[in-house]
Amino acid sequence: MSHDDEVTAAQAYVRLLETTRAVLDDPAGAPLHLPLLASPLAEADDALRGAGLRGNEERLFALVRQLLPGTAGPER
């Protein structure tokens, strides 16, 4: 796993978050738009697995914070 792979995985995760927010922004249309999440979800899952970040949320959220300063990880 390389740092570039980790950054790519974090970027895929951020795209998934952004797509999810867009879908859920319109609660009435959400059921129609939920299939739009399939592609970014698969991309993020593949990228996280390839970078060795599945199950390593601490490292993932550290990378996300680098991409999006001011972003907090989940509370523990």
mmCIF file of N, CA and C in Angstrom:
data_model
loop_
_atom_site.group_PDB
_atom_site.id
_atom_site.type_symbol
_atom_site.label_atom_id
_atom_site.label_comp_id
_atom_site.label_asym_id
_atom_site.label_seq_id
_atom_site.Cartn_x
_atom_site.Cartn_y
_atom_site.Cartn_z
ATOM 1 N N MET A 1 0.850 -1.177 0.000
ATOM 2 C CA MET A 1 0.000 0.000 0.000
ATOM 3 C C MET A 1 0.892 1.235 0.000
ATOM 4 N N SER A 2 0.523 2.172 -0.844
ATOM 5 C CA SER A 2 1.297 3.405 -0.925
ATOM 6 C C SER A 2 0.471 4.567 -0.386
ATOM 7 N N HIS A 3 1.162 5.641 -0.122
ATOM 8 C CA HIS A 3 0.458 6.845 0.346
ATOM 9 C C HIS A 3 -0.524 7.321 -0.716
ATOM 10 N N ASP A 4 -0.145 7.212 -1.987
ATOM 11 C CA ASP A 4 -1.057 7.610 -3.067
ATOM 12 C C ASP A 4 -2.333 6.773 -3.045
ATOM 13 N N ASP A 5 -2.211 5.472 -2.775
ATOM 14 C CA ASP A 5 -3.385 4.602 -2.681
ATOM 15 C C ASP A 5 -4.282 5.035 -1.522
ATOM 16 N N GLU A 6 -3.652 5.413 -0.419
ATOM 17 C CA GLU A 6 -4.426 5.866 0.739
ATOM 18 C C GLU A 6 -5.169 7.158 0.427
ATOM 19 N N VAL A 7 -4.502 8.091 -0.229
ATOM 20 C CA VAL A 7 -5.134 9.367 -0.588
ATOM 21 C C VAL A 7 -6.277 9.117 -1.567
ATOM 22 N N THR A 8 -6.059 8.244 -2.548
ATOM 23 C CA THR A 8 -7.113 7.901 -3.508
ATOM 24 C C THR A 8 -8.317 7.310 -2.783
ATOM 25 N N ALA A 9 -8.080 6.453 -1.804
ATOM 26 C CA ALA A 9 -9.168 5.858 -1.032
ATOM 27 C C ALA A 9 -9.913 6.921 -0.228
ATOM 28 N N ALA A 10 -9.179 7.830 0.387
ATOM 29 C CA ALA A 10 -9.822 8.902 1.150
ATOM 30 C C ALA A 10 -10.646 9.790 0.227
ATOM 31 N N GLN A 11 -10.153 10.054 -0.969
ATOM 32 C CA GLN A 11 -10.909 10.855 -1.936
ATOM 33 C C GLN A 11 -12.186 10.135 -2.355
ATOM 34 N N ALA A 12 -12.112 8.834 -2.546
ATOM 35 C CA ALA A 12 -13.304 8.058 -2.898
ATOM 36 C C ALA A 12 -14.324 8.111 -1.770
ATOM 37 N N TYR A 13 -13.850 8.039 -0.540
ATOM 38 C CA TYR A 13 -14.741 8.136 0.627
ATOM 39 C C TYR A 13 -15.416 9.504 0.663
ATOM 40 N N VAL A 14 -14.663 10.556 0.399
ATOM 41 C CA VAL A 14 -15.225 11.913 0.393
ATOM 42 C C VAL A 14 -16.275 12.040 -0.712
ATOM 43 N N ARG A 15 -16.014 11.475 -1.889
ATOM 44 C CA ARG A 15 -17.012 11.504 -2.971
ATOM 45 C C ARG A 15 -18.281 10.775 -2.547
ATOM 46 N N LEU A 16 -18.126 9.654 -1.849
ATOM 47 C CA LEU A 16 -19.281 8.913 -1.358
ATOM 48 C C LEU A 16 -20.078 9.774 -0.376
ATOM 49 N N LEU A 17 -19.385 10.450 0.532
ATOM 50 C CA LEU A 17 -20.074 11.336 1.481
ATOM 51 C C LEU A 17 -20.835 12.443 0.758
ATOM 52 N N GLU A 18 -20.199 13.053 -0.212
ATOM 53 C CA GLU A 18 -20.833 14.155 -0.943
ATOM 54 C C GLU A 18 -22.054 13.670 -1.721
ATOM 55 N N THR A 19 -21.948 12.505 -2.338
ATOM 56 C CA THR A 19 -23.084 11.953 -3.081
ATOM 57 C C THR A 19 -24.218 11.592 -2.133
ATOM 58 N N THR A 20 -23.870 11.016 -0.989
ATOM 59 C CA THR A 20 -24.888 10.662 0.003
ATOM 60 C C THR A 20 -25.609 11.909 0.502
ATOM 61 N N ARG A 21 -24.860 12.952 0.795
ATOM 62 C CA ARG A 21 -25.487 14.206 1.248
ATOM 63 C C ARG A 21 -26.426 14.762 0.182
ATOM 64 N N ALA A 22 -26.000 14.717 -1.073
ATOM 65 C CA ALA A 22 -26.837 15.230 -2.163
ATOM 66 C C ALA A 22 -28.126 14.423 -2.287
ATOM 67 N N VAL A 23 -28.026 13.111 -2.167
ATOM 68 C CA VAL A 23 -29.213 12.259 -2.274
ATOM 69 C C VAL A 23 -30.160 12.530 -1.112
ATOM 70 N N LEU A 24 -29.618 12.648 0.080
ATOM 71 C CA LEU A 24 -30.454 12.820 1.266
ATOM 72 C C LEU A 24 -30.948 14.244 1.449
ATOM 73 N N ASP A 25 -30.395 15.176 0.684
ATOM 74 C CA ASP A 25 -30.839 16.572 0.747
ATOM 75 C C ASP A 25 -32.296 16.716 0.315
ATOM 76 N N ASP A 26 -32.760 15.808 -0.511
ATOM 77 C CA ASP A 26 -34.134 15.828 -1.004
ATOM 78 C C ASP A 26 -34.837 14.579 -0.484
ATOM 79 N N PRO A 27 -35.365 14.620 0.744
ATOM 80 C CA PRO A 27 -35.970 13.419 1.331
ATOM 81 C C PRO A 27 -37.077 12.816 0.459
ATOM 82 N N ALA A 28 -37.824 13.649 -0.227
ATOM 83 C CA ALA A 28 -38.904 13.130 -1.063
ATOM 84 C C ALA A 28 -38.348 12.354 -2.258
ATOM 85 N N GLY A 29 -37.226 12.788 -2.785
ATOM 86 C CA GLY A 29 -36.637 12.126 -3.945
ATOM 87 C C GLY A 29 -35.626 11.058 -3.594
ATOM 88 N N ALA A 30 -35.273 10.948 -2.311
ATOM 89 C CA ALA A 30 -34.231 10.011 -1.896
ATOM 90 C C ALA A 30 -34.476 8.587 -2.393
ATOM 91 N N PRO A 31 -35.686 8.038 -2.271
ATOM 92 C CA PRO A 31 -35.881 6.660 -2.749
ATOM 93 C C PRO A 31 -35.549 6.495 -4.238
ATOM 94 N N LEU A 32 -35.812 7.520 -5.016
ATOM 95 C CA LEU A 32 -35.514 7.449 -6.442
ATOM 96 C C LEU A 32 -34.020 7.592 -6.718
ATOM 97 N N HIS A 33 -33.336 8.327 -5.855
ATOM 98 C CA HIS A 33 -31.925 8.630 -6.091
ATOM 99 C C HIS A 33 -30.966 7.679 -5.382
ATOM 100 N N LEU A 34 -31.466 6.838 -4.491
ATOM 101 C CA LEU A 34 -30.580 5.924 -3.760
ATOM 102 C C LEU A 34 -29.728 5.051 -4.680
ATOM 103 N N PRO A 35 -30.235 4.605 -5.834
ATOM 104 C CA PRO A 35 -29.368 3.816 -6.719
ATOM 105 C C PRO A 35 -28.114 4.576 -7.175
ATOM 106 N N LEU A 36 -28.150 5.898 -7.097
ATOM 107 C CA LEU A 36 -26.979 6.689 -7.467
ATOM 108 C C LEU A 36 -25.804 6.450 -6.520
ATOM 109 N N LEU A 37 -26.079 5.892 -5.357
ATOM 110 C CA LEU A 37 -25.015 5.626 -4.385
ATOM 111 C C LEU A 37 -24.232 4.355 -4.699
ATOM 112 N N ALA A 38 -24.761 3.497 -5.554
ATOM 113 C CA ALA A 38 -24.119 2.204 -5.818
ATOM 114 C C ALA A 38 -22.697 2.369 -6.358
ATOM 115 N N SER A 39 -22.513 3.243 -7.315
ATOM 116 C CA SER A 39 -21.192 3.408 -7.926
ATOM 117 C C SER A 39 -20.172 4.012 -6.955
ATOM 118 N N PRO A 40 -20.493 5.144 -6.283
ATOM 119 C CA PRO A 40 -19.494 5.680 -5.343
ATOM 120 C C PRO A 40 -19.244 4.753 -4.155
ATOM 121 N N LEU A 41 -20.250 3.982 -3.760
ATOM 122 C CA LEU A 41 -20.059 3.029 -2.665
ATOM 123 C C LEU A 41 -19.089 1.925 -3.082
ATOM 124 N N ALA A 42 -19.277 1.396 -4.274
ATOM 125 C CA ALA A 42 -18.373 0.357 -4.775
ATOM 126 C C ALA A 42 -16.960 0.908 -4.957
ATOM 127 N N GLU A 43 -16.863 2.140 -5.485
ATOM 128 C CA GLU A 43 -15.545 2.762 -5.674
ATOM 129 C C GLU A 43 -14.829 2.921 -4.337
ATOM 130 N N ALA A 44 -15.536 3.434 -3.336
ATOM 131 C CA ALA A 44 -14.925 3.645 -2.021
ATOM 132 C C ALA A 44 -14.522 2.312 -1.391
ATOM 133 N N ASP A 45 -15.395 1.327 -1.489
ATOM 134 C CA ASP A 45 -15.091 0.017 -0.912
ATOM 135 C C ASP A 45 -13.847 -0.595 -1.550
ATOM 136 N N ASP A 46 -13.779 -0.555 -2.874
ATOM 137 C CA ASP A 46 -12.609 -1.099 -3.571
ATOM 138 C C ASP A 46 -11.334 -0.336 -3.211
ATOM 139 N N ALA A 47 -11.432 0.989 -3.178
ATOM 140 C CA ALA A 47 -10.254 1.810 -2.879
ATOM 141 C C ALA A 47 -9.781 1.592 -1.443
ATOM 142 N N LEU A 48 -10.721 1.508 -0.495
ATOM 143 C CA LEU A 48 -10.344 1.277 0.906
ATOM 144 C C LEU A 48 -9.684 -0.091 1.064
ATOM 145 N N ARG A 49 -10.242 -1.087 0.407
ATOM 146 C CA ARG A 49 -9.662 -2.431 0.475
ATOM 147 C C ARG A 49 -8.263 -2.432 -0.145
ATOM 148 N N GLY A 50 -8.125 -1.824 -1.315
ATOM 149 C CA GLY A 50 -6.842 -1.795 -2.017
ATOM 150 C C GLY A 50 -5.752 -1.056 -1.262
ATOM 151 N N ALA A 51 -6.161 -0.049 -0.494
ATOM 152 C CA ALA A 51 -5.185 0.741 0.268
ATOM 153 C C ALA A 51 -4.936 0.174 1.661
ATOM 154 N N GLY A 52 -5.642 -0.897 2.003
ATOM 155 C CA GLY A 52 -5.471 -1.483 3.333
ATOM 156 C C GLY A 52 -6.091 -0.653 4.438
ATOM 157 N N LEU A 53 -7.103 0.144 4.097
ATOM 158 C CA LEU A 53 -7.724 1.020 5.095
ATOM 159 C C LEU A 53 -9.033 0.481 5.657
ATOM 160 N N ARG A 54 -9.511 -0.638 5.151
ATOM 161 C CA ARG A 54 -10.723 -1.220 5.723
ATOM 162 C C ARG A 54 -10.389 -1.668 7.135
ATOM 163 N N GLY A 55 -11.146 -1.177 8.091
ATOM 164 C CA GLY A 55 -10.882 -1.506 9.482
ATOM 165 C C GLY A 55 -9.846 -0.607 10.133
ATOM 166 N N ASN A 56 -9.314 0.342 9.382
ATOM 167 C CA ASN A 56 -8.334 1.281 9.927
ATOM 168 C C ASN A 56 -8.905 2.689 9.824
ATOM 169 N N GLU A 57 -10.035 2.881 10.522
ATOM 170 C CA GLU A 57 -10.750 4.145 10.438
ATOM 171 C C GLU A 57 -9.918 5.323 10.929
ATOM 172 N N GLU A 58 -9.077 5.093 11.912
ATOM 173 C CA GLU A 58 -8.260 6.183 12.448
ATOM 174 C C GLU A 58 -7.382 6.785 11.344
ATOM 175 N N ARG A 59 -6.729 5.935 10.566
ATOM 176 C CA ARG A 59 -5.871 6.401 9.466
ATOM 177 C C ARG A 59 -6.721 7.044 8.370
ATOM 178 N N LEU A 60 -7.860 6.420 8.036
ATOM 179 C CA LEU A 60 -8.744 6.961 7.006
ATOM 180 C C LEU A 60 -9.200 8.365 7.367
ATOM 181 N N PHE A 61 -9.685 8.551 8.593
ATOM 182 C CA PHE A 61 -10.189 9.866 8.980
ATOM 183 C C PHE A 61 -9.079 10.904 9.101
ATOM 184 N N ALA A 62 -7.870 10.463 9.399
ATOM 185 C CA ALA A 62 -6.735 11.394 9.391
ATOM 186 C C ALA A 62 -6.493 11.895 7.968
ATOM 187 N N LEU A 63 -6.612 10.996 6.991
ATOM 188 C CA LEU A 63 -6.443 11.397 5.588
ATOM 189 C C LEU A 63 -7.588 12.303 5.136
ATOM 190 N N VAL A 64 -8.807 11.980 5.557
ATOM 191 C CA VAL A 64 -9.963 12.815 5.198
ATOM 192 C C VAL A 64 -9.785 14.211 5.774
ATOM 193 N N ARG A 65 -9.289 14.302 7.006
ATOM 194 C CA ARG A 65 -9.061 15.630 7.611
ATOM 195 C C ARG A 65 -8.009 16.419 6.832
ATOM 196 N N GLN A 66 -7.037 15.733 6.228
ATOM 197 C CA GLN A 66 -6.050 16.425 5.389
ATOM 198 C C GLN A 66 -6.701 16.965 4.124
ATOM 199 N N LEU A 67 -7.632 16.181 3.565
ATOM 200 C CA LEU A 67 -8.330 16.607 2.354
ATOM 201 C C LEU A 67 -9.348 17.702 2.635
ATOM 202 N N LEU A 68 -10.009 17.607 3.778
ATOM 203 C CA LEU A 68 -11.065 18.547 4.160
ATOM 204 C C LEU A 68 -10.775 19.090 5.567
ATOM 205 N N PRO A 69 -9.857 20.015 5.685
ATOM 206 C CA PRO A 69 -9.547 20.551 7.011
ATOM 207 C C PRO A 69 -10.817 21.011 7.727
ATOM 208 N N GLY A 70 -10.871 20.753 8.999
ATOM 209 C CA GLY A 70 -12.046 21.129 9.781
ATOM 210 C C GLY A 70 -13.054 19.997 9.882
ATOM 211 N N THR A 71 -12.784 18.888 9.201
ATOM 212 C CA THR A 71 -13.677 17.728 9.258
ATOM 213 C C THR A 71 -13.303 16.908 10.478
ATOM 214 N N ALA A 72 -14.299 16.574 11.239
ATOM 215 C CA ALA A 72 -14.063 15.749 12.433
ATOM 216 C C ALA A 72 -14.368 14.301 12.109
ATOM 217 N N GLY A 73 -13.650 13.414 12.727
ATOM 218 C CA GLY A 73 -13.942 11.993 12.608
ATOM 219 C C GLY A 73 -15.034 11.641 13.583
ATOM 220 N N PRO A 74 -15.457 10.385 13.568
ATOM 221 C CA PRO A 74 -16.520 9.956 14.498
ATOM 222 C C PRO A 74 -16.030 10.029 15.930
ATOM 223 N N GLU A 75 -16.953 10.325 16.810
ATOM 224 C CA GLU A 75 -16.631 10.368 18.236
ATOM 225 C C GLU A 75 -16.460 8.941 18.742
ATOM 226 N N ARG A 76 -15.524 8.764 19.636
ATOM 227 C CA ARG A 76 -15.306 7.427 20.234
ATOM 228 C C ARG A 76 -15.654 7.471 21.683
#
